[in-house]
PDB file of C-alpha atoms in Angstrom:
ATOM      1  CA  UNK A 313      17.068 -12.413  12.152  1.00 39.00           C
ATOM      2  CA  UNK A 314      13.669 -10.862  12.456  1.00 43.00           C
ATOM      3  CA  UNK A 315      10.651 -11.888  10.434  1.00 45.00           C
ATOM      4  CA  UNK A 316      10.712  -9.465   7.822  1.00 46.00           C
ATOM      5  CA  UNK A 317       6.892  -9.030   6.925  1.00 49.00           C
ATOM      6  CA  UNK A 318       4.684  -7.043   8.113  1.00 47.00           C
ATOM      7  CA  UNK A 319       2.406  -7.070  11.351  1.00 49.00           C
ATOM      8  CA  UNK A 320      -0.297  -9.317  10.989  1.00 51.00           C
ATOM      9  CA  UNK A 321      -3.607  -7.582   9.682  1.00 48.00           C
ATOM     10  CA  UNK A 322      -5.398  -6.922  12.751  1.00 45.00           C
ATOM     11  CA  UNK A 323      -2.895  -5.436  14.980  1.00 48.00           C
ATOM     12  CA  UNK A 324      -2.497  -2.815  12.034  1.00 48.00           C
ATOM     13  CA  UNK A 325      -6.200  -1.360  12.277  1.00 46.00           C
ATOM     14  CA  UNK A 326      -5.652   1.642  14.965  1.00 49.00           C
ATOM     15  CA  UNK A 327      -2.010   2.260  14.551  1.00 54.00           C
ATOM     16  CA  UNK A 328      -1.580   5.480  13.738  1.00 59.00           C
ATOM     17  CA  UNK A 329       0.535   7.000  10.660  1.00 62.00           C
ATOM     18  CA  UNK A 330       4.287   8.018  11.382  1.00 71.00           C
ATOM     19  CA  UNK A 331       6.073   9.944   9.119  1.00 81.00           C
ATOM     20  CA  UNK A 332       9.446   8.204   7.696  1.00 92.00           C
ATOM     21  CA  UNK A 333      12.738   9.993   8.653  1.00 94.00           C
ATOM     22  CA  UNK A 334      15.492  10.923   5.851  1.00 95.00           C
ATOM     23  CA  UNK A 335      17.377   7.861   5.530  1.00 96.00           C
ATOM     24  CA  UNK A 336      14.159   5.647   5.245  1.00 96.00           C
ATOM     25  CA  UNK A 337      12.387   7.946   2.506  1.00 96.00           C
ATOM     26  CA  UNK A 338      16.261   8.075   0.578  1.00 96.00           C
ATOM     27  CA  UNK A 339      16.156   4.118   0.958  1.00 96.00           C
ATOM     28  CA  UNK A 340      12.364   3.525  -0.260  1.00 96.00           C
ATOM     29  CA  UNK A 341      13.070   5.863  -3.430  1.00 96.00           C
ATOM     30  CA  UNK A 342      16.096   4.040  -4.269  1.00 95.00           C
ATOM     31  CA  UNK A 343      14.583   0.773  -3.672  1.00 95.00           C
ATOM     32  CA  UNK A 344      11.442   1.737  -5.625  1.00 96.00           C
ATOM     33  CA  UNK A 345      13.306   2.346  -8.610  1.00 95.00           C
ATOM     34  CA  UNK A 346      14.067  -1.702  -9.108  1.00 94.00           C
ATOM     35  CA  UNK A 347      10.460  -2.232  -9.072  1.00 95.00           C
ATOM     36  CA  UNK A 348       9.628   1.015 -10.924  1.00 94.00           C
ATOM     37  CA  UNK A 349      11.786  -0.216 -13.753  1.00 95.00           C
ATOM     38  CA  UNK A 350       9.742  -3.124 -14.842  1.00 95.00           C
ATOM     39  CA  UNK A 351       6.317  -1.481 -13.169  1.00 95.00           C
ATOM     40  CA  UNK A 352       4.013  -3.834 -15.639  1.00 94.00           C
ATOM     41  CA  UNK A 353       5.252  -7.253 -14.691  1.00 95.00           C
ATOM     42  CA  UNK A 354       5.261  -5.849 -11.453  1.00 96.00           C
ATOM     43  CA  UNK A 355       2.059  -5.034 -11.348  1.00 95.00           C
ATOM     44  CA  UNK A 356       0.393  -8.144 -13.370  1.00 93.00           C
ATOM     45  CA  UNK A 357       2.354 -10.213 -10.807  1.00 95.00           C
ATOM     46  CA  UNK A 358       1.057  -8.216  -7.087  1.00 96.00           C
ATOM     47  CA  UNK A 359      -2.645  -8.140  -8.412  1.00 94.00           C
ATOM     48  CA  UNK A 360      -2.485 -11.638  -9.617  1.00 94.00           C
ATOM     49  CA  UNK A 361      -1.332 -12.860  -6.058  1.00 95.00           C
ATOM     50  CA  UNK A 362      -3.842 -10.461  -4.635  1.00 96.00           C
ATOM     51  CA  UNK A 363      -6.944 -11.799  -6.595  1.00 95.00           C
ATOM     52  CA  UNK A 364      -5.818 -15.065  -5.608  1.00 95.00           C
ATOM     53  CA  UNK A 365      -5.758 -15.115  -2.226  1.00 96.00           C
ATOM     54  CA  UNK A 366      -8.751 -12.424  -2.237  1.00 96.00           C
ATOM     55  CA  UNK A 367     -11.065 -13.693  -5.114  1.00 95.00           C
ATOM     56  CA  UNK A 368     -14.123 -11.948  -3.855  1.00 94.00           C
ATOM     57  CA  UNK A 369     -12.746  -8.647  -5.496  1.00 93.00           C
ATOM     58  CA  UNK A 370     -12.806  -9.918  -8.453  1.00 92.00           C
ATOM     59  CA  UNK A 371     -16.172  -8.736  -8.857  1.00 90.00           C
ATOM     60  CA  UNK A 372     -15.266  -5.377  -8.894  1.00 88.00           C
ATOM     61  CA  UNK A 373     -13.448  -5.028 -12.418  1.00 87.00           C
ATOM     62  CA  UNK A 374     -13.805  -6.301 -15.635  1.00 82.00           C
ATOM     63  CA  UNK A 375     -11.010  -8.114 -17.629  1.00 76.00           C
ATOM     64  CA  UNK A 376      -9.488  -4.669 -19.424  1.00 80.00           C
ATOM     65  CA  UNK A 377     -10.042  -2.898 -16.508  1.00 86.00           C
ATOM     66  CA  UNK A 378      -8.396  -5.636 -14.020  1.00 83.00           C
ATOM     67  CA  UNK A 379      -5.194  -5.347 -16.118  1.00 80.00           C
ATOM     68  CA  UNK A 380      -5.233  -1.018 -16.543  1.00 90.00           C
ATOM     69  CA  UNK A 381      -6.228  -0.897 -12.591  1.00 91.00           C
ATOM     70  CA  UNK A 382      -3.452  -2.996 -11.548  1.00 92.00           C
ATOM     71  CA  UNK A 383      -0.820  -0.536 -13.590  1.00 93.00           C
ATOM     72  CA  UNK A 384      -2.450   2.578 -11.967  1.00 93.00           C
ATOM     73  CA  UNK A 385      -2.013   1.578  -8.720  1.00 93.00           C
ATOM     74  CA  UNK A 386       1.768   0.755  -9.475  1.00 94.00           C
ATOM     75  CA  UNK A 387       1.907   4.412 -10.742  1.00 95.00           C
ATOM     76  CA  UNK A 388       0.013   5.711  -7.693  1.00 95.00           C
ATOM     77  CA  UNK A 389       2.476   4.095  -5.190  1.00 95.00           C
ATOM     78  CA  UNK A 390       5.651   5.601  -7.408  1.00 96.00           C
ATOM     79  CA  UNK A 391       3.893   9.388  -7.673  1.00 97.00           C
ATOM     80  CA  UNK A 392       3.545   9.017  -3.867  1.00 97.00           C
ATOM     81  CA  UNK A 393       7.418   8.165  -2.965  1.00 97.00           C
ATOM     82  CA  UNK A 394       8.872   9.523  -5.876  1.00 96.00           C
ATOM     83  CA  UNK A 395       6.941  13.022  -4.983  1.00 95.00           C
ATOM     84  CA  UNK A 396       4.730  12.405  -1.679  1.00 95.00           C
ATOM     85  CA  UNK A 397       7.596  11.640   0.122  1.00 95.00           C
ATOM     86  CA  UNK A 398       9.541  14.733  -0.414  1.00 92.00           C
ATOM     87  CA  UNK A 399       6.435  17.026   0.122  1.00 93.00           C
ATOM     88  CA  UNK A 400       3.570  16.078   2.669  1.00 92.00           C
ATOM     89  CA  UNK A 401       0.872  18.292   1.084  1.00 94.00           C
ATOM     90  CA  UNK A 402       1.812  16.445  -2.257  1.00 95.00           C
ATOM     91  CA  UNK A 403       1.180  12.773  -1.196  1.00 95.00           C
ATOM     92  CA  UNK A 404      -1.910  14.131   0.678  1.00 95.00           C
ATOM     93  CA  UNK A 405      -3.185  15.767  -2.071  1.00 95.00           C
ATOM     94  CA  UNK A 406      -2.892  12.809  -4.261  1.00 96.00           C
ATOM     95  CA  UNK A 407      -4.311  10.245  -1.383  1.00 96.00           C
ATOM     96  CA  UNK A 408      -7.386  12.883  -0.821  1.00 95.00           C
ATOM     97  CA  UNK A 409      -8.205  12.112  -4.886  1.00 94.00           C
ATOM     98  CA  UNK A 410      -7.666   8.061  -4.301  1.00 94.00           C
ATOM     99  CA  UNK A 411     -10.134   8.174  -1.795  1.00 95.00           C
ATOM    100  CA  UNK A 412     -12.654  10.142  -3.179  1.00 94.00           C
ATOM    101  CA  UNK A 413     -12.425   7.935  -6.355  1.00 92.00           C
ATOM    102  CA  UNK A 414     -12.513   4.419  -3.810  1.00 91.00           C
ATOM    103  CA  UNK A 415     -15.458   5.503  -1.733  1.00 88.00           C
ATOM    104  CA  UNK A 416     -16.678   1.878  -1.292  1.00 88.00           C
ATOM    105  CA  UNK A 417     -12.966   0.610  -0.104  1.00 91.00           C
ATOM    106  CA  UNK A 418     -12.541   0.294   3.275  1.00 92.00           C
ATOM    107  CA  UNK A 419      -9.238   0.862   5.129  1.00 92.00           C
ATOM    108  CA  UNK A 420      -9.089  -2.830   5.767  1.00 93.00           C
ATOM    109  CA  UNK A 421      -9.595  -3.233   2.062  1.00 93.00           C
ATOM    110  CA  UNK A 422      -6.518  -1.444   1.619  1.00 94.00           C
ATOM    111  CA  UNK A 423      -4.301  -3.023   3.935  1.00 94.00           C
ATOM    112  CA  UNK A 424      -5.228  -6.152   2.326  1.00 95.00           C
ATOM    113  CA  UNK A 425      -3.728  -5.415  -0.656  1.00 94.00           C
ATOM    114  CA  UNK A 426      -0.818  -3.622   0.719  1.00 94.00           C
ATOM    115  CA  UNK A 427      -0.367  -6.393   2.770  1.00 95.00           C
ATOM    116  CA  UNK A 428       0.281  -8.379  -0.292  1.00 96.00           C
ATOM    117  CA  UNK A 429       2.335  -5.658  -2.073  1.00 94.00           C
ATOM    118  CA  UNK A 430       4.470  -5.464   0.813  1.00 93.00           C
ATOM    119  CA  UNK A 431       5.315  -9.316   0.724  1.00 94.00           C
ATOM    120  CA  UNK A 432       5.494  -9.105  -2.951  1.00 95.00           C
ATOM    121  CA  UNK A 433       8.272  -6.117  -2.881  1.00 92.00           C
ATOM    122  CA  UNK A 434       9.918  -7.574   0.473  1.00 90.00           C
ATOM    123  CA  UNK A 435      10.642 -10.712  -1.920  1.00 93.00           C
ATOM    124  CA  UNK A 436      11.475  -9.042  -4.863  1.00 94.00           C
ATOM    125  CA  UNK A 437      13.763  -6.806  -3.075  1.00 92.00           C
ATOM    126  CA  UNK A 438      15.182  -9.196  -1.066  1.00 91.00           C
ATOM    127  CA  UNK A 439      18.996  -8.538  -1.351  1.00 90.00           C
ATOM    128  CA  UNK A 440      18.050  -4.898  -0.776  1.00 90.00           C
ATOM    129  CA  UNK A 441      16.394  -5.152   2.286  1.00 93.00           C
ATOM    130  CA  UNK A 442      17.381  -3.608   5.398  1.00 94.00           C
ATOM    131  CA  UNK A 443      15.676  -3.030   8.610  1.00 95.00           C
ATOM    132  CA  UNK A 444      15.949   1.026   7.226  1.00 96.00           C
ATOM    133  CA  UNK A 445      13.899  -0.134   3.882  1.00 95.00           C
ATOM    134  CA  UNK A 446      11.330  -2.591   5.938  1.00 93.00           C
ATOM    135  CA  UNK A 447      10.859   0.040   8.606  1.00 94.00           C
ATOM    136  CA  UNK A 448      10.038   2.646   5.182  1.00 95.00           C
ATOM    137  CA  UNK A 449       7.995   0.123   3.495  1.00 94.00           C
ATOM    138  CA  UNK A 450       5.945  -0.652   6.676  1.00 93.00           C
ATOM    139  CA  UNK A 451       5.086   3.483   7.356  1.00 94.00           C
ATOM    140  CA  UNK A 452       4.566   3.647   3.740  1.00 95.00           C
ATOM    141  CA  UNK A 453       1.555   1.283   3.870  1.00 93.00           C
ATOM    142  CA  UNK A 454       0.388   2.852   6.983  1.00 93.00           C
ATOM    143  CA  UNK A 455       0.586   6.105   5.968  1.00 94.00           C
ATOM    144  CA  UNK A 456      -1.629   5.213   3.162  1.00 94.00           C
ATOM    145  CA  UNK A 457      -4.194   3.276   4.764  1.00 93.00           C
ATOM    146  CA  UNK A 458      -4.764   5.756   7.456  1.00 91.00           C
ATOM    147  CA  UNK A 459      -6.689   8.097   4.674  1.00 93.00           C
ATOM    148  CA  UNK A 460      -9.308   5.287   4.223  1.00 92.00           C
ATOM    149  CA  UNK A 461     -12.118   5.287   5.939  1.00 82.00           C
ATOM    150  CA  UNK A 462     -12.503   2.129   8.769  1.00 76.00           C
ATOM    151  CA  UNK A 463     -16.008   1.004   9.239  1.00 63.00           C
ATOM    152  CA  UNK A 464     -15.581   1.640  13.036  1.00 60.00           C
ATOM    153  CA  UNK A 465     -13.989   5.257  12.837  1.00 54.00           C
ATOM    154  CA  UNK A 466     -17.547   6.824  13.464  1.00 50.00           C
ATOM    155  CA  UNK A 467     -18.286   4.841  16.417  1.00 46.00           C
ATOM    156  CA  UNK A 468     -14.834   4.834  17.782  1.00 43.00           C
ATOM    157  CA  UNK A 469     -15.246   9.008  17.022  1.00 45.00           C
ATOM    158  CA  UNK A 470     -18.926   8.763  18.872  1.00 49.00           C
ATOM    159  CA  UNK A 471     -17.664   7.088  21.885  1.00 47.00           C
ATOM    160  CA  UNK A 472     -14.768  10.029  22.574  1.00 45.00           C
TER     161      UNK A 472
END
């Protein structure tokens, strides 16, 4: 049986997005829906992991915004598979507006947390999970992190 989580951070930083096929977008919407349905406990759970193992981003919210933040970025992830997946302008659109609003995150930023999402979701949907869903979940957090800016894009970009 293969390991089940993700690459390790590092190797992740110049893959390049890959749009899902039909049978892993049909398997991430129907998986999403079991996290989804309880999106708040969800949500208090992933960030509280995250700020955990990451405590140096704690600095960035206040208590009332810690808890709203983690809920909205619960939401964000189902607006982008419940309509981003079906339509590519729609999940760029939406990323385009994340980015503009998170102009101080970093693409590695990102992968950090989705890095712990991904665990988190991997557990959670454990019976679920098929190499059609991990294969999904995996181009979903790529796909996302690619709109991010990485600290080395404009040199990389310089030296071409």
């Amino acid at each position: 049986v293969k390991n089940m989580h993700l690459e390790p951070l590092a190797s992740k930083l110049f893959r390049k997005p890959m749009r899902m096929n039909a049978a892993q977008k049909t398997s991430l919407i129907s998986a999403w829906m079991l996290i989804k349905s309880n999106l708040q406990s969800h949500a208090r759970n992933i960030f509280a992991h995250f700020f955990e193992q990451h405590p140096e981003y704690l600095r960035l919210f206040d208590n009332e915004a810690l808890h709203t933040h983690s809920e909205s970025v619960l939401q964000l992830f189902t607006d982008l598979i419940d309509d981003g997946l079906q339509n590519a302008e729609v999940f760029d659109c939406i990323m385009e507006e994340i980015v503009k609003r998170h102009e101080h995150i970093t693409r590695k930023d990102v992968m950090k947390l989705n890095e712990i999402i991904s665990e988190y979701v991997q557990k959670v949907l454990k019976r679920h999970m098929t190499r059609t869903l991990r294969e999904a979940v995996e181009k979903f957090f790529i796909m996302i992190e690619s709109k991010f800016q990485d600290p080395f894009d404009d040199v990389r970009n310089e030296e071409i």
